[in-house]
CSV table of C-alpha atoms (C1' of nucleotides) in Angstrom, one decimal:
chain,number,residue,atom,x,y,z
A,72,MET,CA,-26.5,-60.6,58.0
A,73,LEU,CA,-25.5,-62.9,55.1
A,74,ARG,CA,-28.4,-61.9,53.0
A,75,THR,CA,-29.7,-64.0,50.2
A,76,ASN,CA,-32.6,-63.9,47.8
A,77,LEU,CA,-33.5,-67.1,46.1
A,78,ASP,CA,-36.6,-65.6,44.2
A,79,PHE,CA,-34.4,-63.2,42.7
A,80,LEU,CA,-31.9,-65.8,41.6
A,81,SER,CA,-34.4,-68.0,40.2
A,82,PHE,CA,-36.1,-65.4,38.5
A,83,ILE,CA,-33.0,-64.2,36.7
A,84,GLU,CA,-32.0,-67.8,35.7
A,85,ARG,CA,-35.2,-68.3,34.1
A,86,PHE,CA,-35.1,-64.9,32.3
A,87,CYS,CA,-31.5,-65.8,31.0
A,88,ARG,CA,-32.7,-69.0,29.6
A,89,GLU,CA,-35.7,-67.5,27.8
A,90,ILE,CA,-33.9,-64.5,26.4
A,91,GLU,CA,-30.4,-65.8,25.3
A,92,SER,CA,-29.0,-62.8,23.7
A,93,GLU,CA,-29.5,-59.6,25.7
A,94,ASN,CA,-25.8,-59.7,26.4
A,95,ILE,CA,-26.0,-61.0,30.1
A,96,SER,CA,-22.9,-62.7,31.0
A,97,LEU,CA,-21.8,-65.0,34.0
A,98,LYS,CA,-18.4,-64.1,35.5
A,99,SER,CA,-16.3,-65.4,38.1
A,100,PHE,CA,-14.3,-63.5,40.7
A,101,LYS,CA,-11.4,-64.6,43.0
A,102,PRO,CA,-11.6,-63.9,46.7
A,103,GLY,CA,-10.4,-60.4,47.5
A,104,TYR,CA,-11.4,-59.1,44.0
A,105,ARG,CA,-13.4,-55.9,44.0
A,106,LEU,CA,-16.4,-56.1,41.6
A,107,ILE,CA,-17.3,-52.5,42.5
A,108,GLU,CA,-15.3,-49.7,43.8
A,109,GLN,CA,-16.8,-46.9,45.5
A,110,GLY,CA,-17.1,-43.6,43.6
A,111,ASP,CA,-17.0,-45.5,40.2
A,112,LYS,CA,-19.7,-45.1,37.7
A,113,ILE,CA,-20.9,-48.5,36.6
A,114,SER,CA,-23.5,-49.5,33.9
A,115,ASN,CA,-24.0,-53.0,34.9
A,116,ILE,CA,-25.7,-54.6,38.0
A,117,TYR,CA,-24.7,-57.9,39.4
A,118,ILE,CA,-26.7,-60.8,40.8
A,119,ILE,CA,-24.6,-63.4,42.8
A,120,LYS,CA,-25.2,-66.8,41.7
A,121,GLU,CA,-22.6,-68.6,44.1
A,122,GLY,CA,-20.2,-67.4,46.7
A,123,ILE,CA,-20.2,-64.6,49.4
A,124,SER,CA,-19.0,-61.1,49.1
A,125,LYS,CA,-19.0,-58.1,51.2
A,126,CYS,CA,-20.3,-54.7,50.6
A,127,PHE,CA,-18.7,-51.9,52.6
A,128,ILE,CA,-18.2,-48.2,52.8
A,129,SER,CA,-14.6,-46.8,53.1
A,130,GLU,CA,-14.7,-43.5,54.9
A,131,GLU,CA,-12.3,-40.5,54.4
A,132,ASN,CA,-10.8,-41.4,57.7
A,133,GLY,CA,-9.4,-44.6,56.3
A,134,LYS,CA,-12.0,-46.7,58.3
A,135,ASP,CA,-14.3,-49.3,56.6
A,136,PHE,CA,-17.6,-50.2,57.5
A,137,ILE,CA,-19.4,-53.5,56.2
A,138,ILE,CA,-22.9,-52.9,55.4
A,139,GLU,CA,-23.8,-56.3,54.6
A,140,PHE,CA,-22.5,-59.8,53.3
A,141,LEU,CA,-24.3,-60.8,50.2
A,142,GLY,CA,-24.8,-64.4,49.1
A,143,LYS,CA,-26.9,-66.3,46.7
A,144,GLY,CA,-29.3,-64.0,44.8
A,145,GLU,CA,-28.3,-61.0,46.2
A,146,VAL,CA,-28.1,-58.0,43.8
A,147,VAL,CA,-25.5,-55.2,43.6
A,148,GLY,CA,-25.6,-52.0,41.7
A,149,GLU,CA,-29.4,-51.8,41.5
A,150,LEU,CA,-29.3,-48.5,43.7
A,151,GLU,CA,-27.0,-46.9,41.5
A,152,ALA,CA,-28.9,-47.9,38.2
A,153,LEU,CA,-32.1,-46.6,39.8
A,154,LYS,CA,-30.9,-43.4,41.1
A,155,LYS,CA,-28.2,-42.7,38.5
A,156,ILE,CA,-25.4,-42.3,40.9
A,157,ASP,CA,-22.0,-43.3,41.3
A,158,CYS,CA,-21.0,-46.3,43.5
A,159,LEU,CA,-21.5,-45.9,47.2
A,160,CYS,CA,-20.0,-49.0,48.3
A,161,ASN,CA,-17.3,-51.2,47.5
A,162,VAL,CA,-18.2,-54.8,46.7
A,163,ALA,CA,-15.5,-57.5,47.2
A,164,ALA,CA,-15.5,-61.3,46.7
A,165,ILE,CA,-14.7,-62.9,50.1
A,166,SER,CA,-15.0,-66.5,48.7
A,167,GLU,CA,-14.9,-67.3,44.9
A,168,VAL,CA,-17.8,-65.6,43.4
A,169,THR,CA,-19.9,-66.0,40.3
A,170,ALA,CA,-22.4,-63.5,39.3
A,171,TYR,CA,-24.5,-62.7,36.4
A,172,VAL,CA,-23.6,-59.2,34.9
A,173,ILE,CA,-26.7,-57.4,33.6
A,174,PRO,CA,-26.6,-54.2,31.7
A,175,ASP,CA,-28.4,-51.5,33.7
A,176,HIS,CA,-30.9,-50.8,30.8
A,177,VAL,CA,-31.9,-54.4,30.7
A,178,PHE,CA,-32.5,-54.2,34.5
A,179,LEU,CA,-34.6,-50.9,34.1
A,180,SER,CA,-36.4,-52.4,31.4
A,181,LEU,CA,-37.3,-55.5,33.4
A,182,ILE,CA,-38.9,-53.3,36.0
A,183,GLN,CA,-41.0,-51.6,33.3
A,184,LYS,CA,-42.2,-55.0,31.7
A,185,SER,CA,-42.5,-57.5,34.4
A,186,SER,CA,-44.6,-56.9,37.5
A,187,GLU,CA,-43.2,-60.1,38.9
A,188,PHE,CA,-39.7,-58.7,38.8
A,189,THR,CA,-40.9,-55.5,40.4
A,190,THR,CA,-42.5,-57.3,43.2
A,191,ILE,CA,-39.3,-59.3,44.1
A,192,LEU,CA,-37.3,-55.9,43.7
A,193,LEU,CA,-39.8,-54.1,46.2
A,194,GLN,CA,-39.6,-57.1,48.6
A,195,GLU,CA,-35.6,-57.1,48.4
A,196,LEU,CA,-35.4,-53.4,49.0
A,197,SER,CA,-37.8,-53.5,51.9
A,198,THR,CA,-35.9,-56.2,53.5
A,199,ARG,CA,-32.6,-54.1,53.3
A,200,ILE,CA,-34.3,-51.0,54.9
A,201,ILE,CA,-35.5,-53.2,57.6
A,202,GLN,CA,-32.2,-55.0,58.3
A,203,THR,CA,-30.1,-52.0,57.9
A,204,SER,CA,-32.3,-49.9,60.3
A,205,THR,CA,-32.5,-52.7,62.9
A,206,ARG,CA,-28.9,-53.3,62.9
A,207,ALA,CA,-27.9,-49.4,63.2
A,208,SER,CA,-30.1,-49.2,66.2
A,209,PHE,CA,-29.0,-52.3,68.0
A,210,GLN,CA,-25.3,-51.5,67.3
A,211,GLN,CA,-25.6,-47.8,68.5
A,212,LEU,CA,-27.6,-48.7,71.7
A,213,TYR,CA,-26.1,-52.1,72.9
A,214,THR,CA,-22.5,-52.9,74.1
A,215,VAL,CA,-20.1,-54.3,71.8
A,216,GLU,CA,-20.2,-57.6,73.7
A,217,TYR,CA,-23.9,-58.1,72.9
A,218,ALA,CA,-23.3,-57.2,69.4
A,219,LEU,CA,-20.6,-59.8,69.1
A,220,LEU,CA,-22.6,-62.5,70.6
A,221,LYS,CA,-25.4,-61.7,68.0
A,222,LEU,CA,-22.9,-61.7,65.3
A,223,LEU,CA,-21.4,-65.0,66.2
A,224,GLN,CA,-24.9,-66.4,66.6
A,225,LEU,CA,-25.8,-65.3,63.0
A,226,GLN,CA,-22.8,-66.8,61.8
A,227,ALA,CA,-23.5,-70.2,63.3
A,228,ASN,CA,-27.0,-70.0,61.9
A,229,GLU,CA,-25.6,-69.3,58.4
A,230,SER,CA,-22.9,-71.8,58.7
A,231,ILE,CA,-20.2,-69.3,57.7
A,232,SER,CA,-17.3,-67.8,59.4
A,233,LEU,CA,-15.7,-64.6,58.9
A,234,SER,CA,-12.3,-63.2,59.6
A,235,LYS,CA,-11.7,-61.2,62.4
A,236,ASP,CA,-11.0,-58.2,60.4
A,237,ASP,CA,-14.3,-58.5,58.8
A,238,MET,CA,-16.2,-58.9,62.1
A,239,ALA,CA,-14.6,-56.0,63.4
A,240,ALA,CA,-15.4,-53.7,60.3
A,241,TYR,CA,-19.0,-55.2,60.6
A,242,LEU,CA,-19.4,-54.1,64.3
A,243,GLY,CA,-17.6,-50.7,63.4
A,244,ILE,CA,-14.8,-51.2,66.0
A,245,SER,CA,-11.1,-51.8,65.9
A,246,VAL,CA,-9.6,-55.3,65.9
A,247,ARG,CA,-8.2,-54.5,69.3
A,248,SER,CA,-11.8,-54.0,70.8
A,249,PHE,CA,-12.9,-57.1,69.0
A,250,ASN,CA,-10.1,-59.2,70.6
A,251,ARG,CA,-10.8,-57.7,74.0
A,252,SER,CA,-14.7,-58.2,73.8
A,253,LEU,CA,-14.2,-61.8,72.5
A,254,LYS,CA,-12.0,-62.5,75.3
A,255,GLN,CA,-14.5,-61.3,77.8
A,256,LEU,CA,-17.3,-63.2,76.2
A,257,ILE,CA,-15.2,-66.3,76.6
A,258,GLU,CA,-14.7,-65.6,80.2
A,259,LYS,CA,-18.2,-65.0,80.9
A,260,GLY,CA,-19.1,-68.2,79.1
A,261,ASN,CA,-16.7,-70.2,81.6
A,262,GLN,CA,-18.4,-68.6,84.5
A,263,ASP,CA,-22.0,-68.9,85.1
A,264,ARG,CA,-23.5,-65.8,83.4
A,265,PRO,CA,-26.8,-67.6,82.4
A,266,GLU,CA,-27.3,-65.4,79.3
A,267,PHE,CA,-24.0,-66.0,77.8
A,268,LYS,CA,-23.2,-69.4,79.1
A,269,ASN,CA,-26.3,-70.9,77.2
A,270,MET,CA,-25.6,-69.3,74.0
A,271,LEU,CA,-21.8,-70.1,74.1
A,272,GLN,CA,-22.5,-73.6,74.8
A,273,THR,CA,-24.2,-74.3,71.5
A,274,ALA,CA,-22.0,-76.5,69.5
A,275,ASN,CA,-21.8,-74.4,66.5
A,276,ILE,CA,-20.8,-71.2,68.3
A,277,LYS,CA,-18.3,-73.1,70.2
A,278,LYS,CA,-16.6,-74.2,67.1
A,279,LEU,CA,-16.5,-70.7,65.9
A,280,VAL,CA,-14.9,-69.3,69.1
A,281,ASP,CA,-12.5,-72.2,69.2
A,282,ARG,CA,-11.4,-71.3,65.7
A,283,LEU,CA,-10.7,-67.6,66.9
A,284,LYS,CA,-8.8,-69.1,69.8
B,287,MET,CA,-32.0,-36.4,57.8
B,288,LEU,CA,-35.4,-34.6,57.4
B,289,ARG,CA,-36.8,-36.8,54.6
B,290,THR,CA,-39.3,-35.3,52.2
B,291,ASN,CA,-40.8,-36.6,49.0
B,292,LEU,CA,-42.8,-34.0,47.1
B,293,ASP,CA,-43.6,-36.6,44.1
B,294,PHE,CA,-45.2,-38.9,46.5
B,295,LEU,CA,-47.3,-36.2,48.0
B,296,SER,CA,-48.3,-34.7,44.6
B,297,PHE,CA,-49.1,-38.1,43.3
B,298,ILE,CA,-51.3,-38.9,46.3
B,299,GLU,CA,-53.1,-35.7,46.1
B,300,ARG,CA,-53.9,-36.1,42.6
B,301,PHE,CA,-55.0,-39.7,43.0
B,302,CYS,CA,-57.3,-38.6,45.9
B,303,ARG,CA,-59.1,-35.9,43.9
B,304,GLU,CA,-59.6,-38.5,41.1
B,305,ILE,CA,-60.8,-41.3,43.0
B,306,GLU,CA,-63.0,-39.5,45.8
B,307,SER,CA,-64.4,-42.7,47.5
B,308,GLU,CA,-61.9,-45.4,48.3
B,309,ASN,CA,-62.0,-44.4,52.0
B,310,ILE,CA,-58.8,-42.4,51.9
B,311,SER,CA,-59.0,-39.7,54.7
B,312,LEU,CA,-57.0,-36.9,56.1
B,313,LYS,CA,-56.1,-36.9,59.7
B,314,SER,CA,-54.5,-34.5,62.2
B,315,PHE,CA,-52.2,-35.4,65.1
B,316,LYS,CA,-51.2,-33.2,68.0
B,317,PRO,CA,-47.3,-33.0,68.6
B,318,GLY,CA,-46.3,-36.1,70.8
B,319,TYR,CA,-49.0,-38.4,69.6
B,320,ARG,CA,-47.8,-41.7,68.2
B,321,LEU,CA,-49.3,-42.4,64.9
B,322,ILE,CA,-47.8,-46.0,65.0
B,323,GLU,CA,-46.6,-48.2,67.8
B,324,GLN,CA,-43.8,-50.5,67.4
B,325,GLY,CA,-45.1,-54.2,67.4
B,326,ASP,CA,-48.8,-53.3,66.4
B,327,LYS,CA,-50.4,-54.6,63.5
B,328,ILE,CA,-51.6,-51.9,61.2
B,329,SER,CA,-53.7,-51.9,58.0
B,330,ASN,CA,-53.1,-48.4,56.9
B,331,ILE,CA,-50.4,-46.5,55.5
B,332,TYR,CA,-49.7,-42.9,56.1
B,333,ILE,CA,-48.6,-40.1,53.8
B,334,ILE,CA,-47.4,-37.0,55.6
B,335,LYS,CA,-49.0,-33.8,54.0
B,336,GLU,CA,-48.0,-31.2,56.8
B,337,GLY,CA,-45.7,-31.3,59.7
B,338,ILE,CA,-42.6,-33.2,61.1
B,339,SER,CA,-42.6,-36.6,62.8
B,340,LYS,CA,-40.0,-38.9,64.1
B,341,CYS,CA,-39.6,-42.6,63.3
B,342,PHE,CA,-37.8,-44.4,66.1
B,343,ILE,CA,-37.0,-47.9,67.4
B,344,SER,CA,-37.4,-48.5,71.1
B,345,GLU,CA,-34.8,-51.2,72.3
B,346,GLU,CA,-35.6,-53.6,75.1
B,347,ASN,CA,-32.9,-51.9,77.2
B,348,GLY,CA,-35.1,-48.9,77.4
B,349,LYS,CA,-33.1,-46.7,74.9
B,350,ASP,CA,-34.6,-45.1,71.7
B,351,PHE,CA,-32.9,-44.8,68.4
B,352,ILE,CA,-34.2,-42.3,65.8
B,353,ILE,CA,-34.2,-43.6,62.4
B,354,GLU,CA,-35.4,-40.6,60.6
B,355,PHE,CA,-37.3,-37.5,60.8
B,356,LEU,CA,-40.1,-37.4,58.4
B,357,GLY,CA,-41.6,-34.3,56.4
B,358,LYS,CA,-43.9,-33.6,53.6
B,359,GLY,CA,-44.6,-36.5,51.4
B,360,GLU,CA,-43.0,-39.1,53.4
B,361,VAL,CA,-44.8,-42.5,53.6
B,362,VAL,CA,-45.1,-44.7,56.8
B,363,GLY,CA,-46.1,-48.2,57.2
B,364,GLU,CA,-45.4,-49.2,53.4
B,365,LEU,CA,-42.7,-51.7,54.8
B,366,GLU,CA,-45.3,-53.3,57.0
B,367,ALA,CA,-47.7,-53.5,54.1
B,368,LEU,CA,-45.3,-54.7,51.5
B,369,LYS,CA,-44.0,-57.4,53.8
B,370,LYS,CA,-46.9,-58.1,56.0
B,371,ILE,CA,-45.3,-57.7,59.3
B,372,ASP,CA,-45.9,-56.0,62.6
B,373,CYS,CA,-44.7,-52.4,63.0
B,374,LEU,CA,-40.9,-52.3,63.4
B,375,CYS,CA,-40.9,-48.5,64.6
B,376,ASN,CA,-42.7,-46.0,66.4
B,377,VAL,CA,-43.6,-43.0,64.6
B,378,ALA,CA,-44.6,-39.9,66.8
B,379,ALA,CA,-45.6,-36.3,65.6
B,380,ILE,CA,-43.2,-33.7,66.6
B,381,SER,CA,-45.0,-30.7,65.4
B,382,GLU,CA,-48.8,-30.7,64.3
B,383,VAL,CA,-49.0,-33.4,61.6
B,384,THR,CA,-51.7,-33.9,59.0
B,385,ALA,CA,-51.5,-37.3,57.0
B,386,TYR,CA,-53.4,-39.1,54.5
B,387,VAL,CA,-54.5,-42.4,55.7
B,388,ILE,CA,-54.6,-44.9,53.0
B,389,PRO,CA,-55.9,-48.5,53.7
B,390,ASP,CA,-53.1,-51.0,52.8
B,391,HIS,CA,-55.0,-52.9,50.1
B,392,VAL,CA,-55.5,-49.5,48.3
B,393,PHE,CA,-51.7,-49.0,48.4
B,394,LEU,CA,-50.9,-52.5,47.2
B,395,SER,CA,-53.3,-52.2,44.3
B,396,LEU,CA,-51.8,-48.9,43.3
B,397,ILE,CA,-48.4,-50.7,43.1
B,398,GLN,CA,-50.3,-53.3,40.6
B,399,LYS,CA,-51.9,-50.6,38.7
B,400,SER,CA,-49.7,-47.5,38.4
B,401,SER,CA,-46.3,-48.0,37.1
B,402,GLU,CA,-45.8,-44.3,38.0
B,403,PHE,CA,-46.5,-44.9,41.5
B,404,THR,CA,-44.2,-48.0,41.6
B,405,THR,CA,-41.5,-45.8,40.2
B,406,ILE,CA,-41.9,-43.3,42.8
B,407,LEU,CA,-41.8,-46.0,45.5
B,408,LEU,CA,-38.8,-47.6,44.2
B,409,GLN,CA,-37.2,-44.3,44.4
B,410,GLU,CA,-38.2,-43.6,47.9
B,411,LEU,CA,-36.8,-47.0,49.1
B,412,SER,CA,-33.6,-46.6,47.4
B,413,THR,CA,-33.3,-43.3,49.1
B,414,ARG,CA,-33.7,-44.7,52.5
B,415,ILE,CA,-31.4,-47.4,51.9
B,416,ILE,CA,-28.8,-45.1,50.8
B,417,GLN,CA,-29.3,-42.5,53.7
B,418,THR,CA,-29.6,-45.2,56.5
B,419,SER,CA,-26.5,-47.1,55.2
B,420,THR,CA,-24.5,-44.0,54.9
B,421,ARG,CA,-25.4,-42.7,58.2
B,422,ALA,CA,-24.9,-46.0,60.0
B,423,SER,CA,-21.3,-46.0,58.5
B,424,PHE,CA,-20.7,-42.4,59.4
B,425,GLN,CA,-22.0,-42.6,63.1
B,426,GLN,CA,-19.9,-45.9,63.7
B,427,LEU,CA,-16.7,-44.7,62.3
B,428,TYR,CA,-16.5,-40.9,63.2
B,429,THR,CA,-16.4,-39.2,66.6
B,430,VAL,CA,-19.7,-38.0,68.1
B,431,GLU,CA,-18.2,-34.4,67.6
B,432,TYR,CA,-18.1,-34.7,63.9
B,433,ALA,CA,-21.6,-36.5,63.9
B,434,LEU,CA,-23.0,-33.6,66.1
B,435,LEU,CA,-21.6,-31.0,63.7
B,436,LYS,CA,-23.1,-32.6,60.8
B,437,LEU,CA,-26.3,-32.8,62.4
B,438,LEU,CA,-26.4,-29.1,63.2
B,439,GLN,CA,-25.6,-28.4,59.6
B,440,LEU,CA,-28.4,-30.5,58.5
B,441,GLN,CA,-30.9,-28.9,60.7
B,442,ALA,CA,-29.4,-25.5,59.6
B,443,ASN,CA,-30.2,-26.4,55.9
B,444,GLU,CA,-33.6,-27.7,56.5
B,445,SER,CA,-34.5,-24.8,58.7
B,446,ILE,CA,-35.6,-27.1,61.6
B,447,SER,CA,-34.5,-27.3,65.3
B,448,LEU,CA,-34.9,-30.3,67.2
B,449,SER,CA,-34.7,-31.0,70.9
B,450,LYS,CA,-31.8,-32.1,72.7
B,451,ASP,CA,-33.3,-35.3,73.5
B,452,ASP,CA,-34.2,-36.0,69.9
B,453,MET,CA,-30.7,-35.1,68.8
B,454,ALA,CA,-29.1,-37.5,71.3
B,455,ALA,CA,-31.4,-40.2,70.2
B,456,TYR,CA,-30.7,-39.6,66.6
B,457,LEU,CA,-27.0,-39.7,67.4
B,458,GLY,CA,-27.4,-42.8,69.6
B,459,ILE,CA,-25.8,-41.3,72.5
B,460,SER,CA,-26.9,-40.1,76.1
B,461,VAL,CA,-28.0,-36.8,76.6
B,462,ARG,CA,-24.9,-36.3,78.9
B,463,SER,CA,-22.5,-37.0,76.1
B,464,PHE,CA,-24.6,-34.7,73.9
B,465,ASN,CA,-24.0,-31.8,76.1
B,466,ARG,CA,-20.3,-32.6,76.7
B,467,SER,CA,-19.9,-32.8,72.8
B,468,LEU,CA,-21.7,-29.6,72.2
B,469,LYS,CA,-19.7,-27.7,74.7
B,470,GLN,CA,-16.5,-29.1,73.2
B,471,LEU,CA,-17.6,-27.8,69.9
B,472,ILE,CA,-18.4,-24.5,71.0
B,473,GLU,CA,-15.0,-24.2,72.7
B,474,LYS,CA,-13.3,-25.2,69.4
B,475,GLY,CA,-15.3,-22.7,67.4
B,476,ASN,CA,-14.0,-19.9,69.8
B,477,GLN,CA,-10.5,-21.0,69.2
B,478,ASP,CA,-9.1,-21.4,66.0
B,479,ARG,CA,-9.5,-24.9,64.6
B,480,PRO,CA,-10.2,-24.0,61.1
B,481,GLU,CA,-12.4,-26.9,60.3
B,482,PHE,CA,-15.0,-26.1,63.2
B,483,LYS,CA,-14.6,-22.3,63.3
B,484,ASN,CA,-15.8,-21.9,59.6
B,485,MET,CA,-18.9,-24.1,60.1
B,486,LEU,CA,-19.7,-22.7,63.4
B,487,GLN,CA,-19.5,-19.1,62.0
B,488,THR,CA,-22.5,-19.7,59.7
B,489,ALA,CA,-25.4,-17.6,60.6
B,490,ASN,CA,-27.9,-20.5,60.8
B,491,ILE,CA,-25.7,-22.7,63.0
B,492,LYS,CA,-24.9,-19.8,65.2
B,493,LYS,CA,-28.7,-19.4,66.0
B,494,LEU,CA,-29.1,-23.2,66.6
B,495,VAL,CA,-26.2,-23.1,68.9
B,496,ASP,CA,-27.3,-20.0,70.7
B,497,ARG,CA,-30.7,-21.5,71.3
B,498,LEU,CA,-29.1,-24.6,72.9
B,499,LYS,CA,-27.2,-22.2,75.1
C,104,DT,C1',-42.5,-13.0,98.3
C,105,DT,C1',-41.4,-17.3,99.5
C,106,DC,C1',-41.6,-22.3,99.1
C,107,DT,C1',-41.7,-26.5,96.5
C,108,DC,C1',-41.4,-29.3,92.7
C,109,DG,C1',-39.4,-30.8,88.6
C,110,DC,C1',-36.2,-30.2,85.0
C,111,DC,C1',-31.6,-29.5,83.2
C,112,DG,C1',-26.6,-29.2,83.3
C,113,DA,C1',-22.4,-30.8,85.0
C,114,DG,C1',-19.1,-33.2,88.4
C,115,DA,C1',-17.1,-37.5,89.7
C,116,DC,C1',-16.2,-42.0,89.0
C,117,DA,C1',-16.2,-46.3,86.4
C,118,DA,C1',-16.5,-48.7,82.1
C,119,DA,C1',-15.4,-48.8,77.2
C,120,DT,C1',-12.7,-47.9,73.5
C,121,DG,C1',-8.8,-46.4,70.4
C,122,DT,C1',-4.0,-45.7,69.5
C,123,DC,C1',0.6,-46.9,70.1
C,124,DC,C1',4.1,-50.1,70.7
C,125,DT,C1',5.9,-54.5,72.4
C,126,DT,C1',5.7,-59.4,72.7
C,127,DT,C1',4.4,-63.6,70.8
C,128,DT,C1',3.0,-66.5,67.0
C,129,DT,C1',2.9,-68.0,62.6
C,130,DT,C1',4.9,-68.5,58.0
C,131,DA,C1',8.2,-68.7,54.7
C,132,DT,C1',12.8,-69.9,53.2
C,133,DG,C1',17.4,-71.4,53.0
D,130,DC,C1',15.6,-77.6,61.6
D,131,DA,C1',16.8,-72.7,62.2
D,132,DT,C1',16.3,-68.0,61.3
D,133,DA,C1',14.1,-64.1,59.5
D,134,DA,C1',10.3,-61.6,58.2
D,135,DA,C1',5.6,-60.9,58.7
D,136,DA,C1',1.2,-61.0,61.0
D,137,DA,C1',-1.5,-61.2,65.1
D,138,DA,C1',-2.2,-60.5,70.0
D,139,DG,C1',-2.0,-58.0,74.0
D,140,DG,C1',-0.3,-54.4,77.7
D,141,DA,C1',-0.2,-49.5,78.9
D,142,DC,C1',-2.0,-45.2,78.4
D,143,DA,C1',-5.2,-41.5,76.8
D,144,DT,C1',-9.7,-40.5,75.4
D,145,DT,C1',-14.5,-41.1,75.2
D,146,DT,C1',-18.8,-42.5,77.1
D,147,DG,C1',-22.5,-43.7,80.4
D,148,DT,C1',-24.3,-43.7,85.1
D,149,DC,C1',-25.4,-41.8,89.2
D,150,DT,C1',-25.8,-37.8,91.6
D,151,DC,C1',-26.1,-33.3,93.3
D,152,DG,C1',-27.0,-28.3,92.9
D,153,DG,C1',-28.9,-24.3,90.5
D,154,DC,C1',-32.8,-22.4,88.2
D,155,DG,C1',-37.4,-21.4,87.0
D,156,DA,C1',-42.6,-22.0,87.0
D,157,DG,C1',-46.4,-22.2,89.8
D,158,DA,C1',-49.1,-22.3,94.2
D,159,DA,C1',-49.8,-20.5,98.8
DNA sequence: TTCTCGCCGAGACAAATGTCCTTTTTTATG
DNA sequence: CATAAAAAAGGACATTTGTCTCGGCGAGAA
């Protein structure tokens, strides 16, 4: 859910040290700032060095769907560079974010020149397909309650905690539904539903739930 | 929705002609046959030469979710080869399917040796991410009715017609809901809802709807 | 022709979800 | 500390969706 790719990051950091010029820069963004706006044309790709951002689609009916949360080493804008298309998602910083800004021609030439880089990129794209497909299936076919439980576990594992709005947008539901499901989950945890109780007893998840009240 | 990739197909056909040996074979599969079973280990990738198949995840609660329909030039098993993992989807032939069967080591060495091939593969993976993400967002945030309408349009464009079961599995809903939504759509088409009427008047879509009664 | 089996569609009901609006809580400010 | 303003939570209702079930219809066998 919070994707990271340390291979990518270390490759790029090495590359930057070697080839100083090449107009690669490191920029910082305040929480909430939109690195990328859906529909824009861009000519850079970004690789996150620090912080967490969210990648989300805004539909015409006014609703947002969060595709993924991006952490260290995740790349953004590469699909647009590869396929020469306008941005299909928004990307916004959640925490303070610093990222390498790389002109797309540098990115594309890296693919040509470095098979190591290409390998890392192929791995990254594969991972995305797997995660996106798996999640789409899970969220379509299971109840919100299960999806929410899974989302809490993921956050506990990654030691992050998202806002309610973001969680609802990730689950593709309204905040109202989110609140309802959360309440039900807590009730079931206090009763003796084994599936729920065990998971909700975990210290990390308890903390998360407490914060949400 | 029905993905195809003619670049991929023509590359592979050329490659087969050049390097006869290499134990690449061409196999045929009857409708319904499962080329790939979720959870299996495989050591081949498949490239579809003819016919249509469906790629779907079977969840533990017994429900299926169709990730995509695959036509000419689509590749299957490449994620498993790239990431050395067990199969994450089932793939089943819908019509009679013929496909090139390529040992994964041949596939992997092609990536090393041919930058043309790698480019095609990068394009393919990018397309998948885009389509999967876009669809997940759309299906989560719009009503089933809209998703169904879109699905009918897609089928009309591609000149294919799917079974009700498959359409429901693609939309991630029960057949009961599918029937209900279809009925409502038809009613709205007969009344004067401009958004629906116009689309449902298209000859191709009419045919599809008629077939579904 | 008639009977049976199996499939498909739809009714009835329960559960889940969204929307709208009121109530409660939090935050900011004098 | 008091009060107003803003944000979050939750109730009520309508709509959507899933499950279970029954009844109709057609294909095939006697």
